[in-house]
Amino acid sequence: MISLLGIPYDDSSSYLKGAALAPERIRSALLSPSSNSSIENGLAFDQVGLVEDLGDLVLPLGEGHRSAITTAIDNLLQLGKKVVVLGGDHSISYPILRAYAKRHPVLHVIHFDAHPDLYDELDGDKYSHACPFARLLEEFSHVRLTQIGIRTLNEPCRRQAIRFGVRVFEMRDLPAPSLLDVDGPVYISLDLDVLDPAFAPGVSHYEPGGLSVREVLGYLQSIKNDIVGADIVELNPLRDYHDQTAMVAAKFAKEIVGQMVQNSPNR
Ligand code: MN
Ligand code: MN
């Protein structure tokens, strides 16, 4: 059973708030009669026993939210669940992945994003949505990170990528999906601003020259590894038009679930 969990948090966003409103919009896109529940591999998102919606995590105010996230995810992993998180800004990936990294001696994170999110700190905040993968990799040296779609790699983040041994596929140098070739169990972290803003206007940071929805699906559907968890982050409904980006997030949620089930070793 795959657990769907909303984390309505955006206090670590450096530019605009709004991502805390996203889980509710993605859920209503998933249920919208404008589409149906079909997954491209033939499964259906609403088929019995596939996905349980746990609703939104209730977060304490202040710094305690990170440990609350880690504890909630850890409790689900203890029950043998795979979790798909609906964010929230990208800062939540660090507390989520702490729980995963503690339980998985081998873990490969595939990270879709326009931005490397590897800053040591941004605006004095070490837990900013620009920093989650720096925190993760300095705490867990066994975690491998592959980034796809990056198009803002500046000098500080380039140095961090080298320091942590991150495999960075920049937008100008994308691999064919079949060449992604990662080892071990996979966690997918999908920042919706990896898409070209033409496909996904409902994000805080517009970075032109990004992937199409179909290209992201091509990568997701090419993953052969056991997918143990995922997050879909950075939808900002305040910037969206007619839930266009929420529908994209819902589509990704369906396809990630489909790929999780398809690749599961104990299927
Ligand atoms: Mn990000
Ligand atoms: Mn981003």
PDB file of C-alpha atoms and ligand atoms in Angstrom:
ATOM      1  CA  MET A   1       0.000   0.000   0.000  1.00  0.00           C
ATOM      2  CA  ILE A   2       1.287   3.435  -0.920  1.00  0.00           C
ATOM      3  CA  SER A   3       0.618   6.279   1.505  1.00  0.00           C
ATOM      4  CA  LEU A   4      -0.203   9.732   0.195  1.00  0.00           C
ATOM      5  CA  LEU A   5       0.700  12.450   2.702  1.00  0.00           C
ATOM      6  CA  GLY A   6       0.345  16.225   2.376  1.00  0.00           C
ATOM      7  CA  ILE A   7       2.889  18.497   4.045  1.00  0.00           C
ATOM      8  CA  PRO A   8       1.431  22.021   3.850  1.00  0.00           C
ATOM      9  CA  TYR A   9       4.582  23.981   4.666  1.00  0.00           C
ATOM     10  CA  ASP A  10       6.149  27.012   2.972  1.00  0.00           C
ATOM     11  CA  ASP A  11       7.935  28.962   5.709  1.00  0.00           C
ATOM     12  CA  SER A  12      11.350  28.139   4.230  1.00  0.00           C
ATOM     13  CA  SER A  13      10.592  29.632   0.820  1.00  0.00           C
ATOM     14  CA  SER A  14      13.050  32.392  -0.031  1.00  0.00           C
ATOM     15  CA  TYR A  15      10.893  34.347  -2.476  1.00  0.00           C
ATOM     16  CA  LEU A  16       7.119  33.745  -2.357  1.00  0.00           C
ATOM     17  CA  LYS A  17       4.759  31.940  -0.019  1.00  0.00           C
ATOM     18  CA  GLY A  18       1.938  29.781  -1.351  1.00  0.00           C
ATOM     19  CA  ALA A  19       3.287  26.224  -1.532  1.00  0.00           C
ATOM     20  CA  ALA A  20       1.519  25.385   1.747  1.00  0.00           C
ATOM     21  CA  LEU A  21      -1.745  25.584  -0.198  1.00  0.00           C
ATOM     22  CA  ALA A  22      -0.605  22.945  -2.688  1.00  0.00           C
ATOM     23  CA  PRO A  23      -1.579  19.572  -1.139  1.00  0.00           C
ATOM     24  CA  GLU A  24      -5.246  20.469  -1.177  1.00  0.00           C
ATOM     25  CA  ARG A  25      -5.095  21.647  -4.805  1.00  0.00           C
ATOM     26  CA  ILE A  26      -3.257  18.503  -5.951  1.00  0.00           C
ATOM     27  CA  ARG A  27      -5.793  16.305  -4.165  1.00  0.00           C
ATOM     28  CA  SER A  28      -8.690  18.052  -5.819  1.00  0.00           C
ATOM     29  CA  ALA A  29      -6.901  17.729  -9.191  1.00  0.00           C
ATOM     30  CA  LEU A  30      -6.554  13.987  -8.508  1.00  0.00           C
ATOM     31  CA  LEU A  31     -10.298  13.766  -7.880  1.00  0.00           C
ATOM     32  CA  SER A  32     -11.367  16.196 -10.609  1.00  0.00           C
ATOM     33  CA  PRO A  33     -13.852  14.830 -13.125  1.00  0.00           C
ATOM     34  CA  SER A  34     -11.887  16.690 -15.789  1.00  0.00           C
ATOM     35  CA  SER A  35      -9.634  13.609 -15.864  1.00  0.00           C
ATOM     36  CA  ASN A  36      -9.856  10.029 -14.631  1.00  0.00           C
ATOM     37  CA  SER A  37      -7.690   7.850 -12.428  1.00  0.00           C
ATOM     38  CA  SER A  38      -5.916   5.909 -15.151  1.00  0.00           C
ATOM     39  CA  ILE A  39      -2.162   5.431 -15.068  1.00  0.00           C
ATOM     40  CA  GLU A  40      -0.399   4.969 -18.377  1.00  0.00           C
ATOM     41  CA  ASN A  41       0.848   1.464 -17.483  1.00  0.00           C
ATOM     42  CA  GLY A  42      -2.718   0.207 -17.114  1.00  0.00           C
ATOM     43  CA  LEU A  43      -3.176   0.565 -13.360  1.00  0.00           C
ATOM     44  CA  ALA A  44      -5.681   2.968 -11.813  1.00  0.00           C
ATOM     45  CA  PHE A  45      -4.863   5.380  -9.009  1.00  0.00           C
ATOM     46  CA  ASP A  46      -8.179   4.705  -7.259  1.00  0.00           C
ATOM     47  CA  GLN A  47      -8.118   0.920  -7.501  1.00  0.00           C
ATOM     48  CA  VAL A  48      -8.707  -0.812  -4.192  1.00  0.00           C
ATOM     49  CA  GLY A  49      -5.603  -1.400  -2.111  1.00  0.00           C
ATOM     50  CA  LEU A  50      -3.267   0.799  -4.145  1.00  0.00           C
ATOM     51  CA  VAL A  51      -3.156   4.171  -2.370  1.00  0.00           C
ATOM     52  CA  GLU A  52      -4.316   5.367   1.041  1.00  0.00           C
ATOM     53  CA  ASP A  53      -4.666   9.117   1.517  1.00  0.00           C
ATOM     54  CA  LEU A  54      -3.483  10.046   5.003  1.00  0.00           C
ATOM     55  CA  GLY A  55      -4.478  13.693   4.622  1.00  0.00           C
ATOM     56  CA  ASP A  56      -2.189  16.507   5.675  1.00  0.00           C
ATOM     57  CA  LEU A  57       0.402  16.330   8.405  1.00  0.00           C
ATOM     58  CA  VAL A  58      -0.388  18.710  11.270  1.00  0.00           C
ATOM     59  CA  LEU A  59       2.814  20.624  11.951  1.00  0.00           C
ATOM     60  CA  PRO A  60       3.888  22.333  15.154  1.00  0.00           C
ATOM     61  CA  LEU A  61       4.922  25.971  14.790  1.00  0.00           C
ATOM     62  CA  GLY A  62       8.614  26.833  14.652  1.00  0.00           C
ATOM     63  CA  GLU A  63      11.676  24.632  14.338  1.00  0.00           C
ATOM     64  CA  GLY A  64       9.862  21.550  15.635  1.00  0.00           C
ATOM     65  CA  HIS A  65       8.248  21.000  12.244  1.00  0.00           C
ATOM     66  CA  ARG A  66      11.323  19.222  10.874  1.00  0.00           C
ATOM     67  CA  SER A  67      11.463  16.578  13.569  1.00  0.00           C
ATOM     68  CA  ALA A  68       7.683  16.154  13.274  1.00  0.00           C
ATOM     69  CA  ILE A  69       8.124  15.405   9.557  1.00  0.00           C
ATOM     70  CA  THR A  70      10.971  12.952  10.135  1.00  0.00           C
ATOM     71  CA  THR A  71       9.012  11.148  12.859  1.00  0.00           C
ATOM     72  CA  ALA A  72       5.853  10.910  10.748  1.00  0.00           C
ATOM     73  CA  ILE A  73       7.752   9.463   7.772  1.00  0.00           C
ATOM     74  CA  ASP A  74       9.736   7.109   9.977  1.00  0.00           C
ATOM     75  CA  ASN A  75       6.535   5.741  11.515  1.00  0.00           C
ATOM     76  CA  LEU A  76       5.203   4.965   8.033  1.00  0.00           C
ATOM     77  CA  LEU A  77       8.451   3.326   6.921  1.00  0.00           C
ATOM     78  CA  GLN A  78       8.369   1.185  10.044  1.00  0.00           C
ATOM     79  CA  LEU A  79       5.012  -0.144   8.849  1.00  0.00           C
ATOM     80  CA  GLY A  80       6.581  -1.047   5.500  1.00  0.00           C
ATOM     81  CA  LYS A  81       4.820   1.739   3.599  1.00  0.00           C
ATOM     82  CA  LYS A  82       6.041   3.622   0.584  1.00  0.00           C
ATOM     83  CA  VAL A  83       5.222   7.307   0.896  1.00  0.00           C
ATOM     84  CA  VAL A  84       4.375   9.878  -1.760  1.00  0.00           C
ATOM     85  CA  VAL A  85       4.475  13.341  -0.210  1.00  0.00           C
ATOM     86  CA  LEU A  86       2.627  16.317  -1.650  1.00  0.00           C
ATOM     87  CA  GLY A  87       4.498  19.498  -0.636  1.00  0.00           C
ATOM     88  CA  GLY A  88       5.075  22.094   0.437  1.00  0.00           C
ATOM     89  CA  ASP A  89       8.281  23.905  -0.425  1.00  0.00           C
ATOM     90  CA  HIS A  90      11.428  21.904  -1.170  1.00  0.00           C
ATOM     91  CA  SER A  91      12.880  22.320   2.334  1.00  0.00           C
ATOM     92  CA  ILE A  92      10.674  19.411   3.464  1.00  0.00           C
ATOM     93  CA  SER A  93      12.730  16.921   1.458  1.00  0.00           C
ATOM     94  CA  TYR A  94      15.537  17.029   4.015  1.00  0.00           C
ATOM     95  CA  PRO A  95      13.454  15.931   7.044  1.00  0.00           C
ATOM     96  CA  ILE A  96      11.644  13.371   4.852  1.00  0.00           C
ATOM     97  CA  LEU A  97      14.880  11.935   3.505  1.00  0.00           C
ATOM     98  CA  ARG A  98      16.472  11.737   6.966  1.00  0.00           C
ATOM     99  CA  ALA A  99      13.939   9.026   7.766  1.00  0.00           C
ATOM    100  CA  TYR A 100      14.685   7.217   4.493  1.00  0.00           C
ATOM    101  CA  ALA A 101      18.468   7.495   4.799  1.00  0.00           C
ATOM    102  CA  LYS A 102      18.411   5.985   8.290  1.00  0.00           C
ATOM    103  CA  ARG A 103      16.496   2.951   7.060  1.00  0.00           C
ATOM    104  CA  HIS A 104      18.193   2.387   3.709  1.00  0.00           C
ATOM    105  CA  PRO A 105      21.904   1.484   3.691  1.00  0.00           C
ATOM    106  CA  VAL A 106      21.776   2.071  -0.064  1.00  0.00           C
ATOM    107  CA  LEU A 107      19.661   4.948  -1.373  1.00  0.00           C
ATOM    108  CA  HIS A 108      19.734   6.844  -4.639  1.00  0.00           C
ATOM    109  CA  VAL A 109      17.841  10.134  -4.828  1.00  0.00           C
ATOM    110  CA  ILE A 110      16.764  11.247  -8.297  1.00  0.00           C
ATOM    111  CA  HIS A 111      16.095  14.965  -8.051  1.00  0.00           C
ATOM    112  CA  PHE A 112      14.258  16.898 -10.767  1.00  0.00           C
ATOM    113  CA  ASP A 113      14.715  20.654 -10.449  1.00  0.00           C
ATOM    114  CA  ALA A 114      15.734  23.838 -12.246  1.00  0.00           C
ATOM    115  CA  HIS A 115      17.895  24.511  -9.182  1.00  0.00           C
ATOM    116  CA  PRO A 116      20.534  22.346  -7.466  1.00  0.00           C
ATOM    117  CA  ASP A 117      19.315  23.255  -3.929  1.00  0.00           C
ATOM    118  CA  LEU A 118      22.830  22.663  -2.633  1.00  0.00           C
ATOM    119  CA  TYR A 119      23.539  26.025  -0.976  1.00  0.00           C
ATOM    120  CA  ASP A 120      25.263  25.796   2.386  1.00  0.00           C
ATOM    121  CA  GLU A 121      22.862  28.541   3.425  1.00  0.00           C
ATOM    122  CA  LEU A 122      20.633  31.133   1.789  1.00  0.00           C
ATOM    123  CA  ASP A 123      19.793  34.473   3.397  1.00  0.00           C
ATOM    124  CA  GLY A 124      21.205  33.100   6.650  1.00  0.00           C
ATOM    125  CA  ASP A 125      18.890  30.068   6.596  1.00  0.00           C
ATOM    126  CA  LYS A 126      20.593  26.659   6.512  1.00  0.00           C
ATOM    127  CA  TYR A 127      17.206  24.949   6.169  1.00  0.00           C
ATOM    128  CA  SER A 128      15.952  27.101   3.284  1.00  0.00           C
ATOM    129  CA  HIS A 129      14.287  25.424   0.303  1.00  0.00           C
ATOM    130  CA  ALA A 130      17.582  26.175  -1.476  1.00  0.00           C
ATOM    131  CA  CYS A 131      19.565  23.914   0.914  1.00  0.00           C
ATOM    132  CA  PRO A 132      17.890  20.508   1.516  1.00  0.00           C
ATOM    133  CA  PHE A 133      20.395  18.404  -0.413  1.00  0.00           C
ATOM    134  CA  ALA A 134      23.415  20.043   1.230  1.00  0.00           C
ATOM    135  CA  ARG A 135      21.982  19.105   4.644  1.00  0.00           C
ATOM    136  CA  LEU A 136      21.168  15.590   3.474  1.00  0.00           C
ATOM    137  CA  LEU A 137      24.565  14.837   1.971  1.00  0.00           C
ATOM    138  CA  GLU A 138      26.577  16.258   4.836  1.00  0.00           C
ATOM    139  CA  GLU A 139      24.653  14.047   7.272  1.00  0.00           C
ATOM    140  CA  PHE A 140      24.526  10.866   5.178  1.00  0.00           C
ATOM    141  CA  SER A 141      27.597  10.080   3.118  1.00  0.00           C
ATOM    142  CA  HIS A 142      26.033   6.848   1.779  1.00  0.00           C
ATOM    143  CA  VAL A 143      23.222   8.642  -0.075  1.00  0.00           C
ATOM    144  CA  ARG A 144      23.766   9.096  -3.819  1.00  0.00           C
ATOM    145  CA  LEU A 145      22.221  12.075  -5.617  1.00  0.00           C
ATOM    146  CA  THR A 146      21.470  12.461  -9.333  1.00  0.00           C
ATOM    147  CA  GLN A 147      20.028  15.797 -10.461  1.00  0.00           C
ATOM    148  CA  ILE A 148      18.162  16.375 -13.724  1.00  0.00           C
ATOM    149  CA  GLY A 149      17.072  19.582 -15.429  1.00  0.00           C
ATOM    150  CA  ILE A 150      19.383  22.003 -13.622  1.00  0.00           C
ATOM    151  CA  ARG A 151      19.855  25.373 -15.338  1.00  0.00           C
ATOM    152  CA  THR A 152      21.039  27.697 -12.563  1.00  0.00           C
ATOM    153  CA  LEU A 153      24.288  26.077 -11.445  1.00  0.00           C
ATOM    154  CA  ASN A 154      26.353  28.905  -9.992  1.00  0.00           C
ATOM    155  CA  GLU A 155      29.814  28.721  -8.496  1.00  0.00           C
ATOM    156  CA  PRO A 156      28.871  28.044  -4.822  1.00  0.00           C
ATOM    157  CA  CYS A 157      26.545  25.205  -5.833  1.00  0.00           C
ATOM    158  CA  ARG A 158      29.025  23.838  -8.377  1.00  0.00           C
ATOM    159  CA  ARG A 159      31.599  23.585  -5.580  1.00  0.00           C
ATOM    160  CA  GLN A 160      29.076  21.858  -3.331  1.00  0.00           C
ATOM    161  CA  ALA A 161      28.197  19.383  -6.111  1.00  0.00           C
ATOM    162  CA  ILE A 162      31.868  18.454  -6.443  1.00  0.00           C
ATOM    163  CA  ARG A 163      32.314  18.251  -2.670  1.00  0.00           C
ATOM    164  CA  PHE A 164      29.400  15.828  -2.287  1.00  0.00           C
ATOM    165  CA  GLY A 165      29.968  13.870  -5.510  1.00  0.00           C
ATOM    166  CA  VAL A 166      26.599  14.821  -6.966  1.00  0.00           C
ATOM    167  CA  ARG A 167      25.870  13.685 -10.509  1.00  0.00           C
ATOM    168  CA  VAL A 168      24.394  16.774 -12.181  1.00  0.00           C
ATOM    169  CA  PHE A 169      22.653  16.576 -15.545  1.00  0.00           C
ATOM    170  CA  GLU A 170      22.176  20.146 -16.600  1.00  0.00           C
ATOM    171  CA  MET A 171      19.405  21.108 -18.964  1.00  0.00           C
ATOM    172  CA  ARG A 172      21.911  21.778 -21.733  1.00  0.00           C
ATOM    173  CA  ASP A 173      23.325  18.277 -21.354  1.00  0.00           C
ATOM    174  CA  LEU A 174      20.443  15.904 -20.673  1.00  0.00           C
ATOM    175  CA  PRO A 175      20.932  12.135 -20.900  1.00  0.00           C
ATOM    176  CA  ALA A 176      18.546   9.863 -22.784  1.00  0.00           C
ATOM    177  CA  PRO A 177      16.180   8.357 -20.175  1.00  0.00           C
ATOM    178  CA  SER A 178      17.642   4.887 -20.774  1.00  0.00           C
ATOM    179  CA  LEU A 179      21.073   6.224 -19.776  1.00  0.00           C
ATOM    180  CA  LEU A 180      19.996   7.416 -16.339  1.00  0.00           C
ATOM    181  CA  ASP A 181      21.276   4.143 -14.921  1.00  0.00           C
ATOM    182  CA  VAL A 182      21.146   4.398 -11.121  1.00  0.00           C
ATOM    183  CA  ASP A 183      21.751   1.658  -8.565  1.00  0.00           C
ATOM    184  CA  GLY A 184      19.836   0.662  -5.446  1.00  0.00           C
ATOM    185  CA  PRO A 185      16.447   1.706  -4.149  1.00  0.00           C
ATOM    186  CA  VAL A 186      15.335   5.060  -5.526  1.00  0.00           C
ATOM    187  CA  TYR A 187      13.671   8.080  -3.945  1.00  0.00           C
ATOM    188  CA  ILE A 188      12.257  10.679  -6.362  1.00  0.00           C
ATOM    189  CA  SER A 189      12.224  14.360  -5.402  1.00  0.00           C
ATOM    190  CA  LEU A 190      10.313  16.334  -7.998  1.00  0.00           C
ATOM    191  CA  ASP A 191      10.396  20.136  -7.873  1.00  0.00           C
ATOM    192  CA  LEU A 192       7.802  21.277 -10.401  1.00  0.00           C
ATOM    193  CA  ASP A 193       9.985  24.198 -11.521  1.00  0.00           C
ATOM    194  CA  VAL A 194      12.072  21.631 -13.429  1.00  0.00           C
ATOM    195  CA  LEU A 195       9.361  22.075 -16.047  1.00  0.00           C
ATOM    196  CA  ASP A 196       9.433  24.942 -18.457  1.00  0.00           C
ATOM    197  CA  PRO A 197       7.151  27.664 -17.031  1.00  0.00           C
ATOM    198  CA  ALA A 198       5.053  27.220 -20.180  1.00  0.00           C
ATOM    199  CA  PHE A 199       3.960  23.829 -18.815  1.00  0.00           C
ATOM    200  CA  ALA A 200       3.828  24.783 -15.152  1.00  0.00           C
ATOM    201  CA  PRO A 201       3.062  28.430 -14.374  1.00  0.00           C
ATOM    202  CA  GLY A 202       2.075  27.597 -10.797  1.00  0.00           C
ATOM    203  CA  VAL A 203       5.549  27.747  -9.266  1.00  0.00           C
ATOM    204  CA  SER A 204       7.347  30.509  -7.367  1.00  0.00           C
ATOM    205  CA  HIS A 205      10.553  30.549  -9.403  1.00  0.00           C
ATOM    206  CA  TYR A 206      10.203  30.865 -13.188  1.00  0.00           C
ATOM    207  CA  GLU A 207      13.262  29.468 -14.908  1.00  0.00           C
ATOM    208  CA  PRO A 208      12.706  29.313 -18.670  1.00  0.00           C
ATOM    209  CA  GLY A 209      14.221  26.604 -20.813  1.00  0.00           C
ATOM    210  CA  GLY A 210      12.999  23.617 -18.833  1.00  0.00           C
ATOM    211  CA  LEU A 211      11.626  20.147 -19.452  1.00  0.00           C
ATOM    212  CA  SER A 212       8.256  19.327 -20.931  1.00  0.00           C
ATOM    213  CA  VAL A 213       5.729  17.264 -18.984  1.00  0.00           C
ATOM    214  CA  ARG A 214       6.299  14.425 -21.447  1.00  0.00           C
ATOM    215  CA  GLU A 215      10.076  14.500 -20.936  1.00  0.00           C
ATOM    216  CA  VAL A 216       9.673  14.180 -17.154  1.00  0.00           C
ATOM    217  CA  LEU A 217       7.263  11.283 -17.701  1.00  0.00           C
ATOM    218  CA  GLY A 218       9.860   9.694 -19.963  1.00  0.00           C
ATOM    219  CA  TYR A 219      12.396   9.734 -17.127  1.00  0.00           C
ATOM    220  CA  LEU A 220       9.912   8.498 -14.516  1.00  0.00           C
ATOM    221  CA  GLN A 221       8.758   5.645 -16.735  1.00  0.00           C
ATOM    222  CA  SER A 222      12.319   4.586 -17.546  1.00  0.00           C
ATOM    223  CA  ILE A 223      13.235   3.959 -13.883  1.00  0.00           C
ATOM    224  CA  LYS A 224      13.602   0.212 -13.320  1.00  0.00           C
ATOM    225  CA  ASN A 225      14.649   0.320  -9.652  1.00  0.00           C
ATOM    226  CA  ASP A 226      12.495  -0.213  -6.590  1.00  0.00           C
ATOM    227  CA  ILE A 227      11.020   3.244  -5.885  1.00  0.00           C
ATOM    228  CA  VAL A 228      10.687   3.536  -2.110  1.00  0.00           C
ATOM    229  CA  GLY A 229       9.366   7.073  -1.832  1.00  0.00           C
ATOM    230  CA  ALA A 230       8.782  10.381  -3.552  1.00  0.00           C
ATOM    231  CA  ASP A 231       7.873  13.991  -3.046  1.00  0.00           C
ATOM    232  CA  ILE A 232       6.251  16.471  -5.415  1.00  0.00           C
ATOM    233  CA  VAL A 233       7.037  19.985  -4.249  1.00  0.00           C
ATOM    234  CA  GLU A 234       6.921  23.704  -5.003  1.00  0.00           C
ATOM    235  CA  LEU A 235       3.458  23.969  -6.531  1.00  0.00           C
ATOM    236  CA  ASN A 236       2.339  27.514  -5.739  1.00  0.00           C
ATOM    237  CA  PRO A 237      -1.435  27.701  -6.347  1.00  0.00           C
ATOM    238  CA  LEU A 238      -1.323  31.517  -6.006  1.00  0.00           C
ATOM    239  CA  ARG A 239       0.590  31.616  -9.319  1.00  0.00           C
ATOM    240  CA  ASP A 240      -1.393  28.896 -11.088  1.00  0.00           C
ATOM    241  CA  TYR A 241      -3.998  29.315 -13.859  1.00  0.00           C
ATOM    242  CA  HIS A 242      -7.132  27.154 -13.706  1.00  0.00           C
ATOM    243  CA  ASP A 243      -5.167  24.516 -11.740  1.00  0.00           C
ATOM    244  CA  GLN A 244      -3.033  23.821 -14.808  1.00  0.00           C
ATOM    245  CA  THR A 245       0.047  23.045 -12.693  1.00  0.00           C
ATOM    246  CA  ALA A 246      -1.990  21.223 -10.042  1.00  0.00           C
ATOM    247  CA  MET A 247      -3.178  18.881 -12.825  1.00  0.00           C
ATOM    248  CA  VAL A 248       0.449  18.296 -13.826  1.00  0.00           C
ATOM    249  CA  ALA A 249       1.358  17.505 -10.209  1.00  0.00           C
ATOM    250  CA  ALA A 250      -1.579  15.089 -10.029  1.00  0.00           C
ATOM    251  CA  LYS A 251      -0.445  13.424 -13.257  1.00  0.00           C
ATOM    252  CA  PHE A 252       3.058  12.967 -11.812  1.00  0.00           C
ATOM    253  CA  ALA A 253       1.603  11.544  -8.585  1.00  0.00           C
ATOM    254  CA  LYS A 254      -0.339   8.968 -10.608  1.00  0.00           C
ATOM    255  CA  GLU A 255       2.612   7.989 -12.762  1.00  0.00           C
ATOM    256  CA  ILE A 256       5.017   7.752  -9.789  1.00  0.00           C
ATOM    257  CA  VAL A 257       2.536   5.486  -7.994  1.00  0.00           C
ATOM    258  CA  GLY A 258       2.208   3.385 -11.155  1.00  0.00           C
ATOM    259  CA  GLN A 259       5.967   3.032 -11.455  1.00  0.00           C
ATOM    260  CA  MET A 260       6.291   2.246  -7.728  1.00  0.00           C
ATOM    261  CA  VAL A 261       3.836  -0.623  -8.024  1.00  0.00           C
ATOM    262  CA  GLN A 262       5.287  -1.877 -11.304  1.00  0.00           C
ATOM    263  CA  ASN A 263       8.856  -1.975  -9.958  1.00  0.00           C
ATOM    264  CA  SER A 264       8.085  -3.263  -6.486  1.00  0.00           C
ATOM    265  CA  PRO A 265      10.043  -6.474  -5.785  1.00  0.00           C
ATOM    266  CA  ASN A 266       7.259  -7.889  -3.571  1.00  0.00           C
ATOM    267  CA  ARG A 267       4.498  -7.136  -5.951  1.00  0.00           C
TER     268      ARG A 267
HETATM  269 MN    MN B   1      13.967  22.739  -5.421  1.00  0.00          MN
HETATM  270 MN    MN B   2      13.516  24.684  -8.051  1.00  0.00          MN
END
